[in-house]
Coordinates of C-alpha atoms and ligand atoms in Angstrom, one line a residue:
M1 CA 0.2 32.2 -7.0
Q2 CA 0.1 33.1 -10.6
P3 CA 0.1 36.7 -11.7
A4 CA -3.3 38.0 -12.8
T5 CA -4.0 38.6 -16.4
T6 CA -2.9 42.1 -17.4
A7 CA -5.2 42.5 -20.4
E8 CA -8.0 45.1 -20.5
P9 CA -10.4 44.2 -17.8
S10 CA -13.4 44.7 -20.1
C11 CA -12.4 42.2 -22.6
A12 CA -10.7 39.6 -20.3
Y13 CA -12.6 37.2 -18.3
G14 CA -11.4 35.3 -15.2
P15 CA -11.0 31.6 -14.6
I16 CA -14.6 31.1 -13.2
V17 CA -16.2 32.4 -16.4
S18 CA -13.9 30.1 -18.5
Y19 CA -14.9 27.1 -16.3
L20 CA -18.6 28.0 -16.7
L21 CA -18.1 28.2 -20.4
A22 CA -16.1 24.9 -20.5
D23 CA -18.7 23.2 -18.4
G24 CA -21.5 24.3 -20.7
V25 CA -23.3 26.3 -18.0
I26 CA -23.3 29.4 -20.1
S27 CA -23.3 29.7 -23.9
D28 CA -20.9 31.7 -26.0
R29 CA -23.8 33.8 -27.2
K30 CA -24.8 34.7 -23.6
L31 CA -21.2 35.6 -22.9
Q32 CA -21.0 38.0 -25.8
Y33 CA -24.3 39.5 -24.7
A34 CA -23.0 40.0 -21.2
R35 CA -19.8 41.5 -22.5
R36 CA -21.7 44.1 -24.5
I37 CA -23.7 45.0 -21.4
Q38 CA -20.5 45.2 -19.3
S39 CA -18.9 47.6 -21.8
K40 CA -21.8 49.9 -21.5
L41 CA -21.8 50.1 -17.7
E42 CA -20.4 53.3 -16.2
A43 CA -18.9 51.7 -13.1
H44 CA -16.8 48.6 -13.5
K45 CA -18.5 45.3 -12.8
S46 CA -16.9 41.9 -13.3
L47 CA -18.2 39.9 -16.2
L48 CA -19.3 37.2 -13.7
G49 CA -21.2 39.9 -11.8
V50 CA -23.0 40.9 -15.1
L51 CA -23.8 37.3 -15.9
K52 CA -25.3 36.9 -12.4
D53 CA -27.4 40.1 -12.8
L54 CA -28.6 38.8 -16.2
K55 CA -29.6 35.6 -14.4
C56 CA -27.5 33.6 -16.8
V57 CA -25.9 31.8 -13.9
T58 CA -26.8 31.1 -10.3
D59 CA -24.6 31.2 -7.2
A60 CA -25.0 27.4 -6.9
Q61 CA -23.8 26.9 -10.4
I62 CA -20.8 29.0 -9.8
Q63 CA -20.0 27.1 -6.6
E64 CA -20.3 23.8 -8.4
S65 CA -18.0 24.9 -11.2
V66 CA -15.4 26.3 -8.9
R67 CA -15.4 23.2 -6.7
S68 CA -14.9 20.9 -9.6
H69 CA -11.9 22.9 -10.9
A70 CA -10.7 23.8 -7.4
T71 CA -7.0 22.9 -7.8
N72 CA -4.7 25.7 -8.8
L73 CA -7.2 28.5 -8.6
P74 CA -5.5 31.7 -7.7
V75 CA -7.1 33.4 -4.7
G76 CA -6.6 36.9 -6.1
E77 CA -8.4 36.2 -9.4
L78 CA -11.2 34.5 -7.5
L79 CA -11.6 37.5 -5.3
A80 CA -11.6 39.9 -8.3
E81 CA -14.0 37.9 -10.3
L82 CA -16.4 37.5 -7.4
G83 CA -16.3 41.3 -6.9
Y84 CA -14.5 41.4 -3.6
I85 CA -11.7 43.5 -5.0
S86 CA -11.4 45.6 -8.2
P87 CA -9.1 44.5 -11.1
E88 CA -6.9 47.5 -10.1
D89 CA -6.5 46.2 -6.5
L90 CA -5.4 42.9 -7.9
E91 CA -3.0 44.5 -10.4
L92 CA -1.5 46.5 -7.5
A93 CA -1.0 43.4 -5.3
V94 CA 0.6 41.5 -8.2
K95 CA 3.0 44.4 -8.8
I96 CA 3.9 44.5 -5.1
Q97 CA 4.5 40.8 -5.1
Q98 CA 6.8 40.9 -8.2
E99 CA 8.9 43.6 -6.5
E100 CA 9.3 41.6 -3.3
K101 CA 12.4 39.6 -2.6
N102 CA 10.6 37.1 -0.4
R103 CA 7.4 37.0 -2.3
R104 CA 4.4 36.9 -0.1
K105 CA 1.2 35.4 -1.2
I106 CA -1.3 37.6 -3.1
G107 CA -3.8 37.0 -0.3
Q108 CA -1.3 38.2 2.3
I109 CA -0.5 41.3 0.4
L110 CA -4.2 42.2 -0.1
V111 CA -4.8 41.8 3.6
A112 CA -1.7 43.8 4.5
K113 CA -2.8 46.6 2.2
R114 CA -6.3 46.4 3.7
L115 CA -7.8 45.9 0.3
V116 CA -9.7 42.9 1.6
D117 CA -10.3 41.4 5.0
E118 CA -8.9 38.0 5.9
S119 CA -12.4 37.0 6.9
D120 CA -13.6 37.8 3.4
I121 CA -11.0 35.5 1.9
I122 CA -11.9 32.8 4.3
Q123 CA -15.6 33.3 3.5
V124 CA -14.9 33.1 -0.2
L125 CA -12.9 30.0 0.1
S126 CA -15.2 28.2 2.4
M127 CA -18.4 29.3 0.6
Q128 CA -17.2 28.9 -3.0
L129 CA -14.9 25.9 -2.6
G130 CA -16.6 24.1 0.3
F131 CA -13.7 24.0 2.7
A132 CA -14.8 23.9 6.3
H133 CA -13.9 27.0 8.2
I134 CA -12.4 25.9 11.5
T135 CA -10.5 27.5 14.4
P136 CA -7.9 25.0 15.5
E137 CA -7.5 24.6 19.3
Y138 CA -4.4 23.3 21.0
D139 CA -6.4 20.7 22.9
E140 CA -8.0 19.1 19.9
I141 CA -4.8 18.5 18.0
E142 CA -3.9 14.8 17.9
P143 CA -0.2 14.6 19.0
E144 CA 0.3 11.5 16.8
V145 CA -0.6 13.4 13.6
F146 CA 1.2 16.5 14.7
R147 CA 4.4 14.6 15.2
R148 CA 4.4 13.2 11.6
A149 CA 6.0 16.3 10.2
P150 CA 8.6 18.7 11.5
A151 CA 7.1 21.8 13.1
K152 CA 9.2 24.1 10.9
W153 CA 7.2 22.9 7.9
Y154 CA 4.0 23.9 9.6
E155 CA 5.4 27.3 10.3
K156 CA 6.8 27.8 6.8
H157 CA 3.7 26.8 4.9
C158 CA 1.2 27.8 7.5
F159 CA -0.9 24.7 8.0
I160 CA -1.5 22.4 10.9
P161 CA -2.9 18.8 11.1
I162 CA -5.9 18.4 13.4
R163 CA -6.9 14.8 13.7
R164 CA -7.5 11.6 11.8
T165 CA -11.0 11.2 10.3
G166 CA -12.7 8.4 8.4
E167 CA -11.5 9.9 5.1
G168 CA -8.1 11.2 5.9
V169 CA -6.2 13.5 8.2
L170 CA -8.0 16.8 8.7
V171 CA -5.5 19.6 7.9
A172 CA -6.2 23.3 8.4
F173 CA -4.6 25.7 6.0
A174 CA -4.3 29.5 5.9
D175 CA -4.5 29.1 2.2
P176 CA -5.9 25.7 1.1
L177 CA -5.1 26.6 -2.6
D178 CA -1.4 27.3 -2.0
D179 CA 0.5 24.8 -4.1
E180 CA 3.6 24.6 -1.9
A181 CA 1.6 24.2 1.3
L182 CA -0.5 21.5 -0.4
E183 CA 2.6 19.7 -1.6
A184 CA 4.2 19.8 1.8
A185 CA 1.0 18.6 3.5
T186 CA 0.4 15.8 1.0
R187 CA 3.8 14.5 1.6
F188 CA 3.1 13.9 5.3
F189 CA -0.6 13.3 5.4
G190 CA -1.3 11.7 2.0
P191 CA -3.4 12.8 -0.9
D192 CA -6.7 11.9 0.8
M193 CA -6.3 14.5 3.6
V194 CA -9.3 16.6 4.3
R195 CA -8.6 20.3 3.7
A196 CA -10.1 23.0 5.9
I197 CA -9.4 26.7 6.1
A198 CA -8.4 28.7 9.2
H199 CA -7.2 32.1 10.1
E200 CA -3.5 32.4 9.8
K201 CA -3.4 33.8 13.3
S202 CA -5.2 30.9 14.8
I203 CA -2.8 28.4 13.1
R204 CA 0.2 30.3 14.3
R205 CA -1.2 30.6 17.9
V206 CA -1.6 26.8 18.2
L207 CA 1.8 26.2 16.6
D208 CA 3.3 28.5 19.3
Q209 CA 1.6 26.7 22.0
F210 CA 2.9 23.4 20.7
L211 CA 6.4 24.6 20.5
R212 CA 6.2 26.1 24.0
Y213 CA 4.3 23.3 25.9
A214 CA 4.7 20.1 24.0
K215 CA 8.3 19.3 23.6
T216 CA 8.4 17.6 20.3
E217 CA 11.2 15.5 19.1
H218 CA 11.7 17.7 16.1
E219 CA 13.1 20.5 18.2
I220 CA 15.8 18.3 19.6
Q221 CA 19.2 19.9 19.3
L222 CA 21.7 17.8 17.5
N223 CA 23.7 17.0 20.6
D224 CA 24.4 13.5 21.8
D225 CA 21.9 13.5 24.7
S226 CA 18.9 14.3 22.7
V227 CA 19.8 11.9 19.9
V228 CA 19.9 9.2 22.5
G229 CA 16.4 10.2 23.5
L230 CA 15.3 10.2 19.9
A231 CA 16.7 6.8 19.1
N232 CA 15.0 5.4 22.2
A233 CA 11.7 7.1 21.5
I234 CA 11.6 5.5 18.0
I235 CA 12.3 2.0 19.4
V236 CA 9.7 2.4 22.2
A237 CA 7.1 3.7 19.7
A238 CA 7.8 0.6 17.5
I239 CA 7.3 -1.7 20.4
E240 CA 4.1 0.0 21.5
D241 CA 2.8 -0.1 17.9
E242 CA 3.5 -3.9 17.9
A243 CA 5.8 -3.3 14.9
S244 CA 8.1 -6.1 13.7
D245 CA 10.6 -3.9 11.9
I246 CA 11.8 -0.2 11.9
H247 CA 12.9 1.3 8.6
I248 CA 15.0 4.5 8.8
E249 CA 15.6 5.7 5.3
P250 CA 17.4 8.8 4.1
L251 CA 15.6 10.3 1.1
E252 CA 16.5 13.3 -1.0
D253 CA 15.0 15.9 1.4
R254 CA 14.1 14.1 4.6
L255 CA 14.7 11.1 6.9
R256 CA 11.7 8.8 6.6
I257 CA 10.8 6.4 9.5
R258 CA 8.4 3.6 8.8
F259 CA 7.2 0.7 10.9
R260 CA 6.2 -2.7 9.6
R261 CA 2.9 -3.6 11.3
D262 CA 0.9 -6.6 10.4
G263 CA 3.2 -7.1 7.5
I264 CA 2.7 -3.7 5.9
L265 CA 4.9 -0.6 6.1
V266 CA 3.3 2.3 7.8
L267 CA 4.8 5.8 7.9
H268 CA 5.7 6.6 11.5
K269 CA 7.1 10.1 10.9
D270 CA 9.5 12.1 8.8
L271 CA 12.4 13.9 10.4
P272 CA 14.6 16.7 9.0
Q273 CA 17.4 15.3 6.9
D274 CA 20.2 16.9 9.0
I275 CA 19.5 14.6 11.9
A276 CA 20.4 11.5 9.9
P277 CA 24.2 11.4 10.5
T278 CA 23.9 11.8 14.3
L279 CA 21.0 9.4 14.6
T280 CA 22.9 6.8 12.5
S281 CA 26.0 7.2 14.6
R282 CA 23.9 6.8 17.7
I283 CA 22.3 3.5 16.5
K284 CA 25.8 2.3 15.4
V285 CA 27.1 2.8 18.9
M286 CA 24.0 1.0 20.4
C287 CA 24.5 -2.0 18.2
G288 CA 28.2 -2.2 18.1
A289 CA 28.7 -1.3 14.5
D290 CA 31.7 0.7 13.1
I291 CA 30.8 4.4 13.4
V292 CA 33.6 5.5 11.0
E293 CA 32.6 3.1 8.3
K294 CA 30.0 4.8 6.1
R295 CA 30.6 3.3 2.7
R296 CA 30.0 -0.4 3.4
H297 CA 27.0 -2.3 4.4
Q298 CA 27.1 -3.4 8.1
G299 CA 25.2 -5.4 10.6
G300 CA 24.8 -5.2 14.3
R301 CA 22.7 -6.3 17.3
L302 CA 21.4 -4.5 20.3
F303 CA 19.6 -5.3 23.4
F304 CA 16.9 -2.9 24.6
D305 CA 15.3 -2.9 27.9
H306 CA 11.6 -2.0 27.8
Q307 CA 9.6 -2.1 31.0
G308 CA 11.7 -4.9 32.4
H309 CA 11.5 -6.9 29.2
E310 CA 14.7 -7.3 27.3
L311 CA 14.4 -7.1 23.5
D312 CA 16.8 -8.3 21.0
L313 CA 17.2 -6.1 17.9
R314 CA 19.0 -7.1 14.7
V315 CA 20.3 -4.0 12.9
S316 CA 21.3 -3.7 9.3
F317 CA 23.0 -0.6 7.6
Y318 CA 22.7 -0.5 3.9
V319 CA 24.6 2.2 1.9
T320 CA 22.3 4.1 -0.5
V321 CA 22.9 7.2 -2.6
Y322 CA 21.4 9.4 0.1
G323 CA 23.2 7.8 3.0
E324 CA 22.8 4.7 5.2
K325 CA 19.4 3.1 5.3
I326 CA 18.9 1.4 8.7
V327 CA 16.5 -1.5 9.4
L328 CA 16.0 -2.7 12.9
R329 CA 14.2 -6.0 13.3
L330 CA 12.6 -6.5 16.7
L331 CA 13.1 -10.0 17.9
N332 CA 11.6 -11.8 21.0
R333 CA 8.9 -9.2 21.2
K334 CA 6.6 -9.5 24.1
G335 CA 3.5 -11.6 23.6
T336 CA 4.6 -13.1 20.3
L337 CA 4.9 -16.7 21.7
I338 CA 1.4 -17.9 21.0
Q339 CA -0.4 -21.1 21.7
L340 CA -0.9 -23.6 18.9
D341 CA -4.7 -23.1 19.2
E342 CA -4.3 -19.4 18.5
L343 CA -2.4 -19.7 15.2
G344 CA -5.6 -19.8 13.2
M345 CA -5.8 -23.5 12.1
S346 CA -9.3 -24.8 11.7
S347 CA -10.2 -27.3 14.5
R348 CA -10.0 -30.4 12.3
M349 CA -6.7 -29.4 10.7
R350 CA -5.2 -28.6 14.1
D351 CA -6.2 -32.0 15.5
R352 CA -4.6 -33.8 12.6
F353 CA -1.5 -31.7 12.9
V354 CA -1.1 -32.5 16.6
E355 CA -2.1 -36.2 16.4
E356 CA -0.5 -37.3 13.2
A357 CA 2.6 -35.0 13.1
L358 CA 3.5 -33.2 16.2
L359 CA 3.0 -36.1 18.7
Q360 CA 4.8 -38.6 16.4
P361 CA 8.0 -39.5 18.2
S362 CA 10.3 -39.2 15.2
G363 CA 10.4 -37.8 11.6
V364 CA 10.9 -34.4 9.9
M365 CA 8.2 -31.8 10.2
L366 CA 8.6 -29.0 7.6
V367 CA 7.0 -25.6 7.8
T368 CA 7.3 -23.6 4.6
G369 CA 6.5 -20.1 3.3
P370 CA 8.3 -16.9 2.4
T371 CA 10.0 -14.5 4.8
G372 CA 7.4 -13.0 7.2
S373 CA 4.8 -15.7 6.8
G374 CA 4.9 -16.7 10.4
K375 CA 6.9 -19.9 10.1
T376 CA 9.0 -19.2 13.2
T377 CA 6.0 -18.4 15.3
T378 CA 4.5 -21.8 14.3
I379 CA 7.7 -23.6 15.2
Y380 CA 7.8 -21.9 18.6
S381 CA 4.2 -22.8 19.3
C382 CA 5.0 -26.4 18.4
I383 CA 8.0 -26.4 20.7
N384 CA 5.9 -24.9 23.5
H385 CA 3.3 -27.5 22.9
I386 CA 5.5 -30.5 23.2
K387 CA 8.1 -29.4 25.7
N388 CA 8.1 -31.3 29.0
P389 CA 10.7 -32.2 31.6
Q390 CA 11.1 -35.8 30.2
I391 CA 12.4 -34.8 26.8
S392 CA 15.4 -32.8 25.6
I393 CA 14.8 -30.1 23.0
I394 CA 17.7 -28.4 21.3
T395 CA 17.8 -25.7 18.6
A396 CA 20.1 -24.1 16.1
E397 CA 18.6 -20.8 15.0
E398 CA 19.7 -17.7 13.2
P399 CA 18.9 -15.9 15.3
V400 CA 17.0 -17.0 18.4
E401 CA 13.8 -15.0 18.2
Y402 CA 12.1 -15.9 21.4
I403 CA 13.5 -17.4 24.5
I404 CA 11.5 -20.4 25.7
D405 CA 12.0 -21.7 29.2
G406 CA 13.3 -25.2 29.5
I407 CA 14.9 -25.8 26.1
S408 CA 18.5 -25.3 24.8
Q409 CA 18.6 -22.6 22.2
C410 CA 21.7 -21.7 20.2
S411 CA 22.0 -18.6 18.2
I412 CA 24.2 -18.9 15.2
N413 CA 27.0 -16.3 15.1
P414 CA 29.2 -16.5 12.0
K415 CA 31.3 -13.6 13.3
I416 CA 32.9 -15.8 15.9
N417 CA 32.8 -18.8 13.5
L418 CA 29.8 -20.4 15.2
T419 CA 28.4 -21.3 11.9
F420 CA 25.3 -23.3 11.0
E421 CA 27.4 -26.2 9.8
E422 CA 29.6 -26.3 12.9
T423 CA 26.5 -26.2 15.2
L424 CA 24.7 -28.9 13.3
R425 CA 27.8 -31.1 13.6
H426 CA 27.5 -30.9 17.3
I427 CA 23.8 -30.9 17.8
V428 CA 23.2 -34.7 17.5
R429 CA 25.9 -35.4 20.0
Q430 CA 23.9 -33.6 22.6
D431 CA 21.5 -36.6 23.0
P432 CA 18.4 -34.6 22.0
D433 CA 14.9 -35.9 21.5
V434 CA 13.8 -33.0 19.4
I435 CA 16.0 -31.0 17.1
V436 CA 14.9 -27.6 15.8
I437 CA 16.9 -26.5 12.8
G438 CA 16.0 -22.8 12.1
E439 CA 16.0 -23.2 8.3
I440 CA 17.1 -25.7 5.7
R441 CA 19.2 -23.6 3.5
D442 CA 21.5 -26.0 1.8
N443 CA 22.2 -29.6 1.0
Y444 CA 24.1 -30.0 4.2
S445 CA 21.3 -28.9 6.6
A446 CA 18.8 -31.0 4.6
E447 CA 21.1 -34.0 5.0
V448 CA 21.5 -33.4 8.8
A449 CA 17.7 -33.1 9.2
V450 CA 17.0 -36.3 7.3
Q451 CA 19.8 -38.3 9.0
A452 CA 18.7 -37.2 12.4
A453 CA 15.2 -38.4 11.7
L454 CA 16.5 -41.7 10.4
T455 CA 18.2 -42.2 13.7
G456 CA 15.0 -41.8 15.6
H457 CA 14.9 -38.0 16.3
K458 CA 12.1 -35.6 15.8
V459 CA 13.1 -32.7 13.6
L460 CA 11.3 -29.4 13.2
T461 CA 12.5 -27.1 10.5
T462 CA 11.5 -24.4 8.0
F463 CA 12.0 -24.0 4.3
H464 CA 11.5 -21.2 1.8
T465 CA 8.9 -22.5 -0.6
E466 CA 5.6 -21.4 -2.0
D467 CA 3.5 -24.3 -0.9
S468 CA 3.6 -27.7 0.8
I469 CA 4.3 -29.8 -2.4
G470 CA 7.0 -27.3 -3.4
G471 CA 8.7 -28.2 -0.1
L472 CA 8.9 -31.8 -1.0
V473 CA 10.0 -31.2 -4.6
R474 CA 12.7 -28.9 -3.4
L475 CA 14.0 -31.5 -1.0
L476 CA 14.1 -34.0 -3.9
N477 CA 16.2 -31.6 -5.9
M478 CA 18.7 -31.3 -3.0
E479 CA 20.6 -34.5 -3.8
I480 CA 18.9 -36.4 -1.1
E481 CA 17.6 -39.9 -2.1
A482 CA 13.9 -40.0 -2.7
F483 CA 13.5 -43.0 -0.3
M484 CA 15.2 -41.0 2.5
I485 CA 12.6 -38.3 2.1
S486 CA 9.7 -40.5 1.7
S487 CA 10.6 -42.4 4.8
T488 CA 11.4 -39.5 7.1
V489 CA 9.2 -36.5 6.2
I490 CA 5.9 -36.8 8.1
S491 CA 4.3 -33.5 7.4
V492 CA 4.7 -30.3 5.4
L493 CA 2.8 -27.2 6.6
A494 CA 2.7 -24.3 4.2
Q495 CA 1.5 -21.0 5.6
R496 CA 0.9 -17.3 5.1
L497 CA -0.3 -14.5 7.3
L498 CA -3.3 -12.5 6.3
R499 CA -4.5 -9.3 7.8
K500 CA -7.6 -9.7 10.0
V501 CA -10.7 -7.5 9.5
C502 CA -10.7 -4.9 12.4
L503 CA -13.2 -6.1 15.0
H504 CA -14.0 -2.6 16.1
C505 CA -15.3 -1.3 12.8
A506 CA -16.3 -4.6 10.9
E507 CA -19.6 -4.8 9.1
A508 CA -21.3 -7.6 7.2
C509 CA -21.1 -7.2 3.5
K510 CA -21.7 -8.8 0.1
P511 CA -18.5 -9.9 -1.5
D512 CA -17.4 -8.2 -4.7
P513 CA -18.4 -10.7 -7.5
A514 CA -15.3 -9.8 -9.5
L515 CA -13.0 -10.6 -6.6
M516 CA -14.8 -13.9 -6.0
Q517 CA -14.5 -14.7 -9.6
R518 CA -10.7 -14.2 -9.4
M519 CA -10.6 -16.6 -6.5
G520 CA -12.6 -19.1 -8.6
Y521 CA -16.1 -18.7 -7.0
D522 CA -19.5 -17.7 -8.3
P523 CA -21.8 -15.4 -6.2
K524 CA -24.0 -18.4 -5.5
D525 CA -21.1 -20.1 -3.7
C526 CA -21.2 -17.4 -1.1
I527 CA -24.7 -17.9 0.1
G528 CA -24.9 -18.8 3.8
W529 CA -21.5 -17.3 4.6
Q530 CA -20.8 -14.1 6.5
F531 CA -18.3 -11.9 4.6
R532 CA -17.2 -8.7 6.4
K533 CA -15.5 -5.5 5.6
A534 CA -14.2 -2.8 8.0
K535 CA -14.5 0.9 7.2
G536 CA -11.5 2.0 9.4
C537 CA -11.4 3.4 12.9
Q538 CA -8.8 4.6 15.4
H539 CA -8.2 1.0 16.5
C540 CA -6.9 0.0 13.1
N541 CA -5.2 3.2 12.1
Y542 CA -8.0 3.6 9.6
T543 CA -6.8 0.7 7.6
G544 CA -9.7 -1.6 8.3
Y545 CA -7.4 -4.4 9.4
R546 CA -5.9 -5.2 12.8
G547 CA -3.8 -8.2 13.7
R548 CA -3.1 -11.2 11.4
V549 CA -4.3 -14.8 11.1
G550 CA -2.5 -17.8 9.8
V551 CA -3.7 -19.5 6.6
F552 CA -2.5 -23.1 6.3
E553 CA -2.0 -25.9 3.8
L554 CA -1.3 -29.1 5.8
L555 CA 0.1 -32.1 4.0
I556 CA 0.3 -35.3 6.1
L557 CA 2.2 -37.8 4.0
D558 CA 0.4 -41.1 3.5
E559 CA 1.3 -44.2 1.5
R560 CA 0.2 -42.9 -1.8
V561 CA 2.1 -39.6 -1.5
R562 CA 5.2 -41.6 -0.3
N563 CA 4.9 -43.8 -3.4
A564 CA 4.5 -40.7 -5.6
I565 CA 7.8 -39.3 -4.1
L566 CA 9.6 -42.6 -4.7
E567 CA 8.4 -42.6 -8.3
R568 CA 9.6 -39.0 -8.6
K569 CA 6.2 -37.9 -9.9
T570 CA 5.7 -34.3 -10.9
S571 CA 4.6 -31.7 -8.4
Y572 CA 1.3 -31.5 -10.3
D573 CA 0.7 -35.2 -9.8
I574 CA 1.8 -35.2 -6.1
R575 CA -0.5 -32.3 -5.5
K576 CA -3.4 -34.1 -7.1
I577 CA -2.8 -37.2 -5.1
S578 CA -2.5 -35.2 -1.9
I579 CA -5.8 -33.4 -2.4
E580 CA -7.6 -36.7 -3.3
S581 CA -6.1 -39.0 -0.7
T582 CA -4.9 -37.0 2.3
G583 CA -7.6 -34.3 2.7
L584 CA -5.2 -31.6 1.8
V585 CA -6.8 -28.1 1.8
T586 CA -4.8 -25.6 -0.3
L587 CA -3.7 -22.2 1.0
L588 CA -6.2 -20.6 -1.3
E589 CA -9.0 -22.8 -0.1
D590 CA -8.2 -22.2 3.6
G591 CA -8.0 -18.4 2.9
A592 CA -11.3 -18.4 0.9
V593 CA -13.0 -20.0 3.9
K594 CA -11.5 -17.5 6.3
A595 CA -12.7 -14.7 4.1
A596 CA -16.2 -16.3 3.8
M597 CA -16.3 -16.4 7.6
G598 CA -15.5 -12.7 7.8
I599 CA -12.1 -13.2 9.5
T600 CA -10.2 -11.7 6.6
T601 CA -11.2 -10.3 3.1
P602 CA -11.1 -11.6 -0.5
E603 CA -8.7 -8.7 -1.2
E604 CA -6.2 -10.1 1.3
V605 CA -6.6 -13.7 0.0
L606 CA -5.8 -12.5 -3.6
R607 CA -3.0 -10.3 -2.4
C608 CA -1.2 -13.0 -0.4
L609 CA -2.1 -16.5 -1.6
P610 CA -0.9 -18.5 -4.7
K611 CA -3.6 -19.8 -7.0
L612 CA -2.5 -23.2 -8.3
N613 CA -5.8 -25.1 -8.6
R614 CA -9.4 -24.2 -8.9
P615 CA -10.6 -24.2 -5.3
R616 CA -13.4 -26.5 -4.2
P617 CA -16.8 -25.2 -3.3
L618 CA -16.9 -23.4 0.1
N619 CA -19.6 -25.7 1.5
E620 CA -17.5 -28.8 0.7
L621 CA -14.5 -27.2 2.4
R622 CA -16.6 -26.5 5.5
H623 CA -16.8 -30.3 6.1
I624 CA -13.2 -31.0 5.4
L625 CA -12.0 -28.2 7.8
G626 CA -14.7 -28.7 10.4
V627 CA -15.7 -25.0 10.6
Ligands
ZN701 ZN1 -11.1 -0.5 12.9

């Protein structure tokens, strides 16, 4: 709260009058006139009051001006200017405040001195600034939003979150103009929170109820038992949120916990910083890392039993300036093994993928894409599709992410010298029909894959490249003879995961022409398609997206592409040939069609997919993909 101006009341004017002046609502001339009148009045009246009496300004205009300048408006001056208190009252309150060691807010002092009623302040703020006046009730507080911040912050700054709304989290403040409270609340609920005003007493009453009845994690004493509970609670929450990773990050003033959901990090909650060392030690114990070591990066692994389902978590500790950052990756999550039909391939592409690649008895099948693009899920769906009691399937993975019944999976473990190289050396001696190599990471693994295919095996593997042609080119650059590649690789599937429009709040919409333009389409290309957008609801955490769908670029190598590889053509040429002769649909094209069908959005397509060629018209793609 800023101190009030100490100049002579008659010649000074408050912030509202200066806003009105700046906004051009009143003229300088009218202001001078009002001042002359004010100086002649026997009893003090604020300049704003005089302007109102002279009909130079209306209540509605005042409201509008105040609302548009609402940030940083000191409550005391607002009250004085609107005539609720005299300039002397304000001066007194400011003086008291300056003498206090633990400075209270001007509003609190005015109320304590009975110079104004708390209800008056609330009325001024809700009438003038448009904040809804609410009385929070224990029952209507959403526990999920309440848990986002430590209770001591609510007590200190006197605010309380109520619930999520379409615009943001509704937060009730005793003083919605208090800078510190605003800053604290913004940190946990974001800048788009919806501010409301409530009696301080009603906020404190609900806080007390929460602390008494609802045992929140923030109160946990820093003893071992409760930290065990806290670590478990975080992991359980991540499983229930269908998160893929948990990020526990020490920041300057708090411990931030975020979950990766549908590929995007979402704040789970902030914890007080002082809990970090014990929580970190607890997780280290759980995953078998060294508790004493705090200055080096470490890794670990833990098994977690959740409702009879055993989860495998890979843990990484990374030393930062504020302490160790912990990332827990949730492996073999329940329900993540999905059928080939559910990956999101268009029907025609899926049929070709199964007939011309997956069911071929030998050859290398590559799946490419960056980390987190769903490659592993696709590989597992493939294994699940082809496994049967007559064939032997063996894997070398780092690590095994899902356990599939009936196949032999090996998790690489360099700690005990069970390296990738060592495993691949033994894998072919196991008389397999199908070999799954987690990832081609060097010349050696590429060599093993190609050799195994040459000797009649089927090899499924992944690769870190942008698109399908990039996969071929990278193999060519790995000191493997072009003829070996051209005669063994049967397919390259490039993929990405795009967020799906939330089904619960989706609405048909017209696509934004500028976005379509960036994808390479005109508005007229979109006729006859059903684009959709979601406004956000509780099912999608108000993001408008829920779940993800795969977007694919399938290259089935034919004679012309094989020749192009033998001739070591450029990737541009190979790409051109593939599109012309093999029916290749690019990632961008497949994504554009999925956006046009309302499964995802143009924003997602532009966010996630590379644009290498101008896409073909949507209606032409409809035929190629069979949608
Ligand atoms: Zn929704």
